[in-house]
PDB file of C-alpha atoms in Angstrom:
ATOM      1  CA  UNK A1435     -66.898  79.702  39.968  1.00 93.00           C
ATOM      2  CA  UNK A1436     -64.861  78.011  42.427  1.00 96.00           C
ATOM      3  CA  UNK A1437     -66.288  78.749  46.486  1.00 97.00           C
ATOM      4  CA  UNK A1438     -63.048  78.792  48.711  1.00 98.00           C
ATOM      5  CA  UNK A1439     -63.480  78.971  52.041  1.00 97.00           C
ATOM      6  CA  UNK A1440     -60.574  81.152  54.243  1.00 96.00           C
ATOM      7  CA  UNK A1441     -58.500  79.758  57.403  1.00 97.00           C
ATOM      8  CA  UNK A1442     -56.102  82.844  58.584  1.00 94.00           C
ATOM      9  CA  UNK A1443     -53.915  81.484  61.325  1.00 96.00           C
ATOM     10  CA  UNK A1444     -52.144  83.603  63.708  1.00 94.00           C
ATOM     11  CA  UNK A1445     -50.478  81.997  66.842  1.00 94.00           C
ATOM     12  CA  UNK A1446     -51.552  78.565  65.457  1.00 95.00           C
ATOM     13  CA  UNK A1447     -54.950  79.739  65.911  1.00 95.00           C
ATOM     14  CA  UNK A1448     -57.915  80.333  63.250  1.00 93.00           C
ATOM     15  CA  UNK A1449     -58.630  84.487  63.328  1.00 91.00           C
ATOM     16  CA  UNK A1450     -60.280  86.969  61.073  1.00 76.00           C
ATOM     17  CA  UNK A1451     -59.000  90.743  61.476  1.00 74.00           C
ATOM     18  CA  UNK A1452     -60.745  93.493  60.002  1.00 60.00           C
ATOM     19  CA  UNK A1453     -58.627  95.360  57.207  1.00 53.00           C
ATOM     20  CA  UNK A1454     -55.843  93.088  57.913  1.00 48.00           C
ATOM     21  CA  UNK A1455     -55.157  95.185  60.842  1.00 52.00           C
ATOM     22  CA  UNK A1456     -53.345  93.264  63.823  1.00 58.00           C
ATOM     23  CA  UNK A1457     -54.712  94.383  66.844  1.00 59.00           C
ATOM     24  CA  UNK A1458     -58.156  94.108  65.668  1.00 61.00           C
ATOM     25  CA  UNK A1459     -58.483  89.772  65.795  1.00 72.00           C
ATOM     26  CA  UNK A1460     -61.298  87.620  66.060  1.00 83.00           C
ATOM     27  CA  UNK A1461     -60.229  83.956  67.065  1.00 86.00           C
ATOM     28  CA  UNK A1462     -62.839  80.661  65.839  1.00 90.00           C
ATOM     29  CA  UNK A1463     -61.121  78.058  66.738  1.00 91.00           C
ATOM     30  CA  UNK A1464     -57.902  77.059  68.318  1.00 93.00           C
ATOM     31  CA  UNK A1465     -57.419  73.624  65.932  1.00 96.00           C
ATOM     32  CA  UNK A1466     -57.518  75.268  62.136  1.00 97.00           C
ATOM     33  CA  UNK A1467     -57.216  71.591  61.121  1.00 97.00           C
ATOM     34  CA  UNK A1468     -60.991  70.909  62.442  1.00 97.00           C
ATOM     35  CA  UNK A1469     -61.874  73.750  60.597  1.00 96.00           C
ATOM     36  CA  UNK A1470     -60.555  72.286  57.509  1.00 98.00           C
ATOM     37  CA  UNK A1471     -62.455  69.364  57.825  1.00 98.00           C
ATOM     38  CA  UNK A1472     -65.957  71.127  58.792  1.00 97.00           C
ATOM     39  CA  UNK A1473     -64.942  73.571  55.096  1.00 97.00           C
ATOM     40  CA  UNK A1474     -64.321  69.870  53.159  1.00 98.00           C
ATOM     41  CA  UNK A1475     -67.339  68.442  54.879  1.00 97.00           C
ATOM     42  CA  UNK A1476     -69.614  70.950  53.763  1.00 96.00           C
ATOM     43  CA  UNK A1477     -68.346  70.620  49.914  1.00 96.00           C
ATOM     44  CA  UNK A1478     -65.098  72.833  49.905  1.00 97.00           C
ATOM     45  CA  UNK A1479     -62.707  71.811  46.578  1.00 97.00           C
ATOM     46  CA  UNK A1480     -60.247  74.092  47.716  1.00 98.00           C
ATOM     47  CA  UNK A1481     -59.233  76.033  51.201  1.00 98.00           C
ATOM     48  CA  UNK A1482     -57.503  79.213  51.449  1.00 98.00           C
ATOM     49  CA  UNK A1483     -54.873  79.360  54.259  1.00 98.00           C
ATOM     50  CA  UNK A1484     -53.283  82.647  55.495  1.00 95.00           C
ATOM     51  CA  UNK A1485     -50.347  82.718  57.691  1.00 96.00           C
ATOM     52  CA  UNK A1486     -50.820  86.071  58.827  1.00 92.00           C
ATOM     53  CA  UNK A1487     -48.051  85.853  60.996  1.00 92.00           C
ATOM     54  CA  UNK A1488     -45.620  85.160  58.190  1.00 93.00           C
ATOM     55  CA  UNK A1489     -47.226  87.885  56.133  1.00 88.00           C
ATOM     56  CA  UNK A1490     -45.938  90.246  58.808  1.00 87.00           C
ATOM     57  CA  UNK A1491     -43.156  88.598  59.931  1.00 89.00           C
ATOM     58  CA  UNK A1492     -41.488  88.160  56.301  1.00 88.00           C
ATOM     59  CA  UNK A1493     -41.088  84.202  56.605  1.00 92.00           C
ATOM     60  CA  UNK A1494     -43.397  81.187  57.396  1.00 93.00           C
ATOM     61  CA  UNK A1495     -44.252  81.398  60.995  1.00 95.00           C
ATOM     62  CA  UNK A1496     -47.259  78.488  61.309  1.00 97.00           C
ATOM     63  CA  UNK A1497     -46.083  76.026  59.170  1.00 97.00           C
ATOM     64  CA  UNK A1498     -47.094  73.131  61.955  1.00 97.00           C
ATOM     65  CA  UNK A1499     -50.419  74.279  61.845  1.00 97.00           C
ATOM     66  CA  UNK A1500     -50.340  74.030  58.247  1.00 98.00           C
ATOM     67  CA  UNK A1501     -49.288  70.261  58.191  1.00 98.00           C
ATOM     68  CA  UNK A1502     -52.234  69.787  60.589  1.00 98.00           C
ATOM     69  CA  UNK A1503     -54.464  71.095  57.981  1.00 98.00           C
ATOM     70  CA  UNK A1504     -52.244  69.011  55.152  1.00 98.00           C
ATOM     71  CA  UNK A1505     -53.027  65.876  56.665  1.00 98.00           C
ATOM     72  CA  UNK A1506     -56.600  66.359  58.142  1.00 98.00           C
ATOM     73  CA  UNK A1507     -57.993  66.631  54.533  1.00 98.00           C
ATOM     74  CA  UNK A1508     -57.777  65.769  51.170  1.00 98.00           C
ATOM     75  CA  UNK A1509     -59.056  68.739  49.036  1.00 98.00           C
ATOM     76  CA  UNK A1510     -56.248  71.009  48.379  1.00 98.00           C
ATOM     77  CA  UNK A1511     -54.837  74.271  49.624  1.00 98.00           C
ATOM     78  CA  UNK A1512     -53.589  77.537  48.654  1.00 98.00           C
ATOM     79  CA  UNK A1513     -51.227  78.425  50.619  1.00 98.00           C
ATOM     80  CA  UNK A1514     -49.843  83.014  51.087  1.00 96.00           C
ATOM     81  CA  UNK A1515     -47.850  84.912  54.217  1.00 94.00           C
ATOM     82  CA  UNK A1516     -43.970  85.470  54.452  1.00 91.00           C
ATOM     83  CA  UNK A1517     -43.140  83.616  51.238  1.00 95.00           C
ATOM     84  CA  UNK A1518     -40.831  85.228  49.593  1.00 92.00           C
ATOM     85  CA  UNK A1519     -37.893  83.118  48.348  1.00 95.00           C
ATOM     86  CA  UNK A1520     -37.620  80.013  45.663  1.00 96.00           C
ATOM     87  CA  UNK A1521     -36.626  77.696  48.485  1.00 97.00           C
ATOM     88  CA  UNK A1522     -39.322  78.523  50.630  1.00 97.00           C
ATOM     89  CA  UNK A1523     -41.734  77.529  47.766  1.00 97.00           C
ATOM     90  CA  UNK A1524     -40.659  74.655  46.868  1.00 97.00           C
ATOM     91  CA  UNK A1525     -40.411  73.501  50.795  1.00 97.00           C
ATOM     92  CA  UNK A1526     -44.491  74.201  50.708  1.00 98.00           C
ATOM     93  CA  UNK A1527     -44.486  71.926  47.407  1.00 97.00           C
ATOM     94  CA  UNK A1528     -43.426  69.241  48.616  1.00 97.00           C
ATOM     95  CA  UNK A1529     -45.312  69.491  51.089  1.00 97.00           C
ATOM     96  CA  UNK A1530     -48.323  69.030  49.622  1.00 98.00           C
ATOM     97  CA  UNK A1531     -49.407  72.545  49.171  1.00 98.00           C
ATOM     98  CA  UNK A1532     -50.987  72.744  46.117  1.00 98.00           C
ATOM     99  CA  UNK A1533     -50.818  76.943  45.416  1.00 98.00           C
ATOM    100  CA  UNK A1534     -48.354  79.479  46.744  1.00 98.00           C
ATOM    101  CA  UNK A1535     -49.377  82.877  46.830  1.00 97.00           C
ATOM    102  CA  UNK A1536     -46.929  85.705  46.567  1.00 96.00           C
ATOM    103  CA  UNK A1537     -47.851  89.416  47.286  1.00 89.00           C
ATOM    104  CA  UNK A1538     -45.356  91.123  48.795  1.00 87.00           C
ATOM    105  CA  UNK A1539     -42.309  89.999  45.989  1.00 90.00           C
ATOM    106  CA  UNK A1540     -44.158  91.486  42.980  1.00 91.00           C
ATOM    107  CA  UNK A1541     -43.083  94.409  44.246  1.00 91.00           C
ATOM    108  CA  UNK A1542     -40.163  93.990  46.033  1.00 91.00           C
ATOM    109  CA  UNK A1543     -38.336  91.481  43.351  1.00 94.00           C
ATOM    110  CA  UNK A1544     -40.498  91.021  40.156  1.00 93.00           C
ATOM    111  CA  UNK A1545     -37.927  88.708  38.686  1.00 95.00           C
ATOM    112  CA  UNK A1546     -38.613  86.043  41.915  1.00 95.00           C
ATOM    113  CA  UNK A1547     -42.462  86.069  40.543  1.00 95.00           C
ATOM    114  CA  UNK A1548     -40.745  85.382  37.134  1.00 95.00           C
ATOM    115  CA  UNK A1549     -38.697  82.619  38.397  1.00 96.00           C
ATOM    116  CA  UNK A1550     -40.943  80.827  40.323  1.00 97.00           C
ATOM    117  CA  UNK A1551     -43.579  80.851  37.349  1.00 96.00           C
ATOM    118  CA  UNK A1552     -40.643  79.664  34.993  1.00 96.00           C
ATOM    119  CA  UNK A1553     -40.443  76.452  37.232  1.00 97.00           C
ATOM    120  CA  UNK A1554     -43.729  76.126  39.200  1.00 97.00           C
ATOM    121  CA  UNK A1555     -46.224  77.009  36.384  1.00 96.00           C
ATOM    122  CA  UNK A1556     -49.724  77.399  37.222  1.00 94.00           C
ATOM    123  CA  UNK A1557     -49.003  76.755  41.252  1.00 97.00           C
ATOM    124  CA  UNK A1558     -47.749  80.565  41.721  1.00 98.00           C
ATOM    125  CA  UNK A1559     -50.510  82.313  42.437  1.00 98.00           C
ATOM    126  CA  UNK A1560     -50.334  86.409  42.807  1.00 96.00           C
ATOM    127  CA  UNK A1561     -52.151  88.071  45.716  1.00 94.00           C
ATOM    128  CA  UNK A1562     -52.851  91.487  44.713  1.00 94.00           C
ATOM    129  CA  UNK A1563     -54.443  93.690  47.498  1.00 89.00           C
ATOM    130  CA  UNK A1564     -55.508  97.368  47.062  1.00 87.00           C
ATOM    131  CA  UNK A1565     -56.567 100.237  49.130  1.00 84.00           C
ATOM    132  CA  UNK A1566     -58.004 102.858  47.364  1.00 80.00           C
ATOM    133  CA  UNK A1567     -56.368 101.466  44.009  1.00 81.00           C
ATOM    134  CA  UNK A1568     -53.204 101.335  45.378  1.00 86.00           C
ATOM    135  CA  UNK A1569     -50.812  98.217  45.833  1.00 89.00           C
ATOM    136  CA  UNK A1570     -50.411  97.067  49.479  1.00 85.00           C
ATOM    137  CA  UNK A1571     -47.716  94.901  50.722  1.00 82.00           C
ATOM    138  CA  UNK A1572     -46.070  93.701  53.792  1.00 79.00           C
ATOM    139  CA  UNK A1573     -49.301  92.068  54.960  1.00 64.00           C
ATOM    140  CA  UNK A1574     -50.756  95.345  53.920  1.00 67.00           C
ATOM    141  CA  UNK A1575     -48.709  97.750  56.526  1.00 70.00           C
ATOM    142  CA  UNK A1576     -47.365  99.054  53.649  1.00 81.00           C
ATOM    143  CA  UNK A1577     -49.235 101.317  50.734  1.00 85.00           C
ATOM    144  CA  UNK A1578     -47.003 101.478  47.379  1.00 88.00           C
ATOM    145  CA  UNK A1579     -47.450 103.721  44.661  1.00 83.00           C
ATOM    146  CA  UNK A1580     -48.337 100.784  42.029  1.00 91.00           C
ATOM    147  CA  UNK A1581     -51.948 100.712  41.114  1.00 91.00           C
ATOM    148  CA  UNK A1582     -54.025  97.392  40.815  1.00 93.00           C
ATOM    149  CA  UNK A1583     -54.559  96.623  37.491  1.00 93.00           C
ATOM    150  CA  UNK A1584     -51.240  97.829  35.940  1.00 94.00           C
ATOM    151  CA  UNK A1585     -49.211  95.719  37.918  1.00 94.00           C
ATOM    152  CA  UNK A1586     -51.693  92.876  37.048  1.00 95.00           C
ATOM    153  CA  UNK A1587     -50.846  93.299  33.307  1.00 95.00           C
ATOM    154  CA  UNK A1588     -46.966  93.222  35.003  1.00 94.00           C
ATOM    155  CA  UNK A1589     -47.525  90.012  36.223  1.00 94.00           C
ATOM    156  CA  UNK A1590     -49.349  88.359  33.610  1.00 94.00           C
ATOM    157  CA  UNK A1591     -46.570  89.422  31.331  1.00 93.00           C
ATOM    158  CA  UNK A1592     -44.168  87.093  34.016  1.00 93.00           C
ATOM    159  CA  UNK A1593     -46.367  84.022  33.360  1.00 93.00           C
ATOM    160  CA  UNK A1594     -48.760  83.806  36.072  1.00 96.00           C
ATOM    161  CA  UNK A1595     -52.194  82.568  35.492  1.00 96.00           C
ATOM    162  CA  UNK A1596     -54.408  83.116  38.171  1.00 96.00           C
ATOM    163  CA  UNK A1597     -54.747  86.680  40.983  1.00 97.00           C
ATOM    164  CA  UNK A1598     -56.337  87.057  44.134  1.00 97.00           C
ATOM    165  CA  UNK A1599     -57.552  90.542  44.006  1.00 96.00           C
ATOM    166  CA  UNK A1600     -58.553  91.551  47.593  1.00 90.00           C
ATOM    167  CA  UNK A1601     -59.909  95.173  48.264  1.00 84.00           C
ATOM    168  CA  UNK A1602     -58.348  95.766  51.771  1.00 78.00           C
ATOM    169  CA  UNK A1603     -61.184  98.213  52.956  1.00 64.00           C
ATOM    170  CA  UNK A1604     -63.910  95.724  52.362  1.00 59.00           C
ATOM    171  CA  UNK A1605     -61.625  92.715  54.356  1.00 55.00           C
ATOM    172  CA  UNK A1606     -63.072  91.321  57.736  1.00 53.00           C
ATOM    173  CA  UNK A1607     -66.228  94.291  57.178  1.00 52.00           C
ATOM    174  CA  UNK A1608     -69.017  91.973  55.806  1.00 62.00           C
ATOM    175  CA  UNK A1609     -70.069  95.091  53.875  1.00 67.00           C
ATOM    176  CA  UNK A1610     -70.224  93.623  50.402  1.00 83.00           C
ATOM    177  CA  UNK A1611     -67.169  93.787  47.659  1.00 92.00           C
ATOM    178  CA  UNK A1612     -66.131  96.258  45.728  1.00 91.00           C
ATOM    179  CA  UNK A1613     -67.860  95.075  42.386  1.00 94.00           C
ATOM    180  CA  UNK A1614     -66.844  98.042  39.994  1.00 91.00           C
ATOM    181  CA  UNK A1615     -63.039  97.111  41.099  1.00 91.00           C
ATOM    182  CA  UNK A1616     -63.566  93.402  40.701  1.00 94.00           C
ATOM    183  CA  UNK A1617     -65.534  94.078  37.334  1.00 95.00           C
ATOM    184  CA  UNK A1618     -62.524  96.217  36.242  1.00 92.00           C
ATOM    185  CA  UNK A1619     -60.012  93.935  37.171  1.00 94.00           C
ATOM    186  CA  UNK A1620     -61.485  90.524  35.302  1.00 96.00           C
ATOM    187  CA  UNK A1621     -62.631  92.849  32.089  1.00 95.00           C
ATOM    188  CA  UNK A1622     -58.925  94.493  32.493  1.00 93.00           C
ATOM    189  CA  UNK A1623     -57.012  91.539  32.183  1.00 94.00           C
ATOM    190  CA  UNK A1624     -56.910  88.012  30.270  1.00 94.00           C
ATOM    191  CA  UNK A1625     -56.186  86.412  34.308  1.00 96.00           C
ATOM    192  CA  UNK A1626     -58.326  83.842  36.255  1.00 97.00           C
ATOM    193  CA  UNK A1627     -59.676  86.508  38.936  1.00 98.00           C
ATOM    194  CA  UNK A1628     -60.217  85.186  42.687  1.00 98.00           C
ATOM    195  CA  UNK A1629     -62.320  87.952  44.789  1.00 96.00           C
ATOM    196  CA  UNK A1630     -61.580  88.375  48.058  1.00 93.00           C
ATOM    197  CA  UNK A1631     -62.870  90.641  50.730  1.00 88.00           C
ATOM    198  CA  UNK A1632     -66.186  91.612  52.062  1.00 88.00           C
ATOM    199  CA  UNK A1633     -68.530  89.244  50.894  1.00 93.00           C
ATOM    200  CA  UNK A1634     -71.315  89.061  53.196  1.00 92.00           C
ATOM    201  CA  UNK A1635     -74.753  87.525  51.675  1.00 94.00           C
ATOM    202  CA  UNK A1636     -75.613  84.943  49.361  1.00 95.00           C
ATOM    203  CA  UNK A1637     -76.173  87.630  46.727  1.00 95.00           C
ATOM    204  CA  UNK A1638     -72.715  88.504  46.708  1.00 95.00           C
ATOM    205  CA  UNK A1639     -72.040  85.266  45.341  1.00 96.00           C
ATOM    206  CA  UNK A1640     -74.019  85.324  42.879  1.00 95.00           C
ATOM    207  CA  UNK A1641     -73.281  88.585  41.593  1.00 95.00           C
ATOM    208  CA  UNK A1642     -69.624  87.987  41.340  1.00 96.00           C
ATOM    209  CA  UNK A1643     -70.636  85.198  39.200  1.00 95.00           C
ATOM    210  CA  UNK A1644     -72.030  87.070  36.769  1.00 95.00           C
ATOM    211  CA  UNK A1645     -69.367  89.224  36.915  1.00 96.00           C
ATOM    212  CA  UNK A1646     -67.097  86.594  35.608  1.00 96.00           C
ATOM    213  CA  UNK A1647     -64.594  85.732  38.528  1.00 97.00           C
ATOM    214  CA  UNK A1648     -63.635  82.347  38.615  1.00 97.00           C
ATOM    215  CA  UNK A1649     -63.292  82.332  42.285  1.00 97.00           C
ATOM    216  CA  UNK A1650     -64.600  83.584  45.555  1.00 97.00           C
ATOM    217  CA  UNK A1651     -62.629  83.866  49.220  1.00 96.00           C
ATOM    218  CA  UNK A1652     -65.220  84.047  51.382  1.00 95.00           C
ATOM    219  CA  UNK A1653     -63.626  84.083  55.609  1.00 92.00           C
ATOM    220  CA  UNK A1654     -66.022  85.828  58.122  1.00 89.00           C
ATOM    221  CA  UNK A1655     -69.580  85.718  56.761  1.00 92.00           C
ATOM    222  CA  UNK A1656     -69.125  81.560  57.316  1.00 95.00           C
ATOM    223  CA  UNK A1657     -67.712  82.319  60.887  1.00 93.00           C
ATOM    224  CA  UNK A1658     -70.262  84.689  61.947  1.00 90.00           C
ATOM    225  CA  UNK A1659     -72.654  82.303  60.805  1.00 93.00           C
ATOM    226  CA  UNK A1660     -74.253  84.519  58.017  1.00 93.00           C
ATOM    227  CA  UNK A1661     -75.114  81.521  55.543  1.00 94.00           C
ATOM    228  CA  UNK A1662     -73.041  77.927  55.385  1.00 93.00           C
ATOM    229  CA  UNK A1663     -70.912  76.950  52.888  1.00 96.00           C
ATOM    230  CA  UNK A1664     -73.354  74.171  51.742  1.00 94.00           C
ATOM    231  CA  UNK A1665     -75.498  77.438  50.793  1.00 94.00           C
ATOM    232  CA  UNK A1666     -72.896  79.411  48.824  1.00 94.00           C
ATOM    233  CA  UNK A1667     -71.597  76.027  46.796  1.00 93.00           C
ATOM    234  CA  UNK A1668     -75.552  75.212  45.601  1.00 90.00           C
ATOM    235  CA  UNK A1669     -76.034  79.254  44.492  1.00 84.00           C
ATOM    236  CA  UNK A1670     -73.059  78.531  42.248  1.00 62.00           C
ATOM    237  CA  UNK A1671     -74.113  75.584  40.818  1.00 66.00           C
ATOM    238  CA  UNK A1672     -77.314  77.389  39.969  1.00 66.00           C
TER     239      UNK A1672
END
């Protein structure tokens, strides 16, 4: 199980909201680069970057911040906010990020997810984030009427490989994931599953891995200081 470490950037600065929501921000640092470099220093293989300013916005909005973090490290990076056309992702390609995530266009134009999988393979990765079930989009301000694990057999259907399944009520709360979601979600679909949201302890960690998810986001409970990354990467190799 893979232990990815979360940079959110809004203004070109590294934040953590709680439930996504924008008026309730936390910022860490104002250089998400040197954050890279402690998350690489401290074992990261792979950093999860958030534009949440793009997410809202509908288009990239911190993409200089981004090349910062491109060229302070060399592990690579998944990369999700305001992408939402073919050009856009193959800009990020080349470059250098190594995963795109796309939320809001599963929705909103299923045959871009197909596209992009056609021509980018295993690279397209598909955020799906859920509030009470339910498919949220639009860096979450909007609630659909799709359910979670019927538009994941959707997508896997298009071609993609790999989901980051987020439960938006446990986000930014450090009160523990939603295991019977997560659990339904990897036993509900033949997908690599990447949990996100609300992992708080070191026993989170390792009770995701025995759910079977072959990835973990975890964002504030390394801010706050609750254990270091160094921590969570030696409970998975356990």
């Amino acid at each position: 199980m893979l232990i990815i470490p979360a940079i959110d950037i809004k203004k070109g600065q590294c934040v953590r909201l709680i439930q996504g929501k924008k008026n309730q921000e936390t910022v860490y640092s104002p250089d998400p680069s040197a954050m890279a470099r402690r998350w690489e220093a401290q074992g990261a293989e792979l950093i999860h970057v958030v534009d949440l300013d793009g997410a809202f916005d509908g288009r990239p909005k911190n993409l200089e911040a981004v090349k910062q973090i491109l060229a302070a490290i060399n592990i690579p990076i998944q990369l999700g906010g305001g992408i939402r056309d073919i050009s856009t992702i193959e800009a990020l390609i080349n470059l250098g990020v190594a995963r795109v995530i796309l939320g809001t266009k599963v929705i909103t134009d299923p045959d871009l997810i197909k596209m992009a999988c056609d021509r980018f393979e295993d690279r397209i990765v598909v955020g799906i984030d859920a509030q009470d079930g339910y498919v949220a989009i639009r860096g979450w301000q909007e609630v659909t009427a799709s359910k979670a694990i019927p538009l994941a057999h959707q997508v896997e259907a298009m071609g993609v490989s790999r989901i980051i399944f987020t439960d938006i009520a446990r986000d930014g709360c450090m009160s523990g994931p939603n295991f019977a979601s997560i659990e339904k979600m990897v036993k509900g679909v033949h997908l690599e599953i990447i949990a996100s949201g609300g992992i708080s302890a070191l026993e989170d960690i390792k009770k995701l891995k025995r759910i079977g998810v072959a990835g973990c986001i975890i964002g504030k409970a390394l801010y706050e200081g609750r254990f270091d990354l160094k921590e969570a990467v030696s409970v998975d190799s356990e």
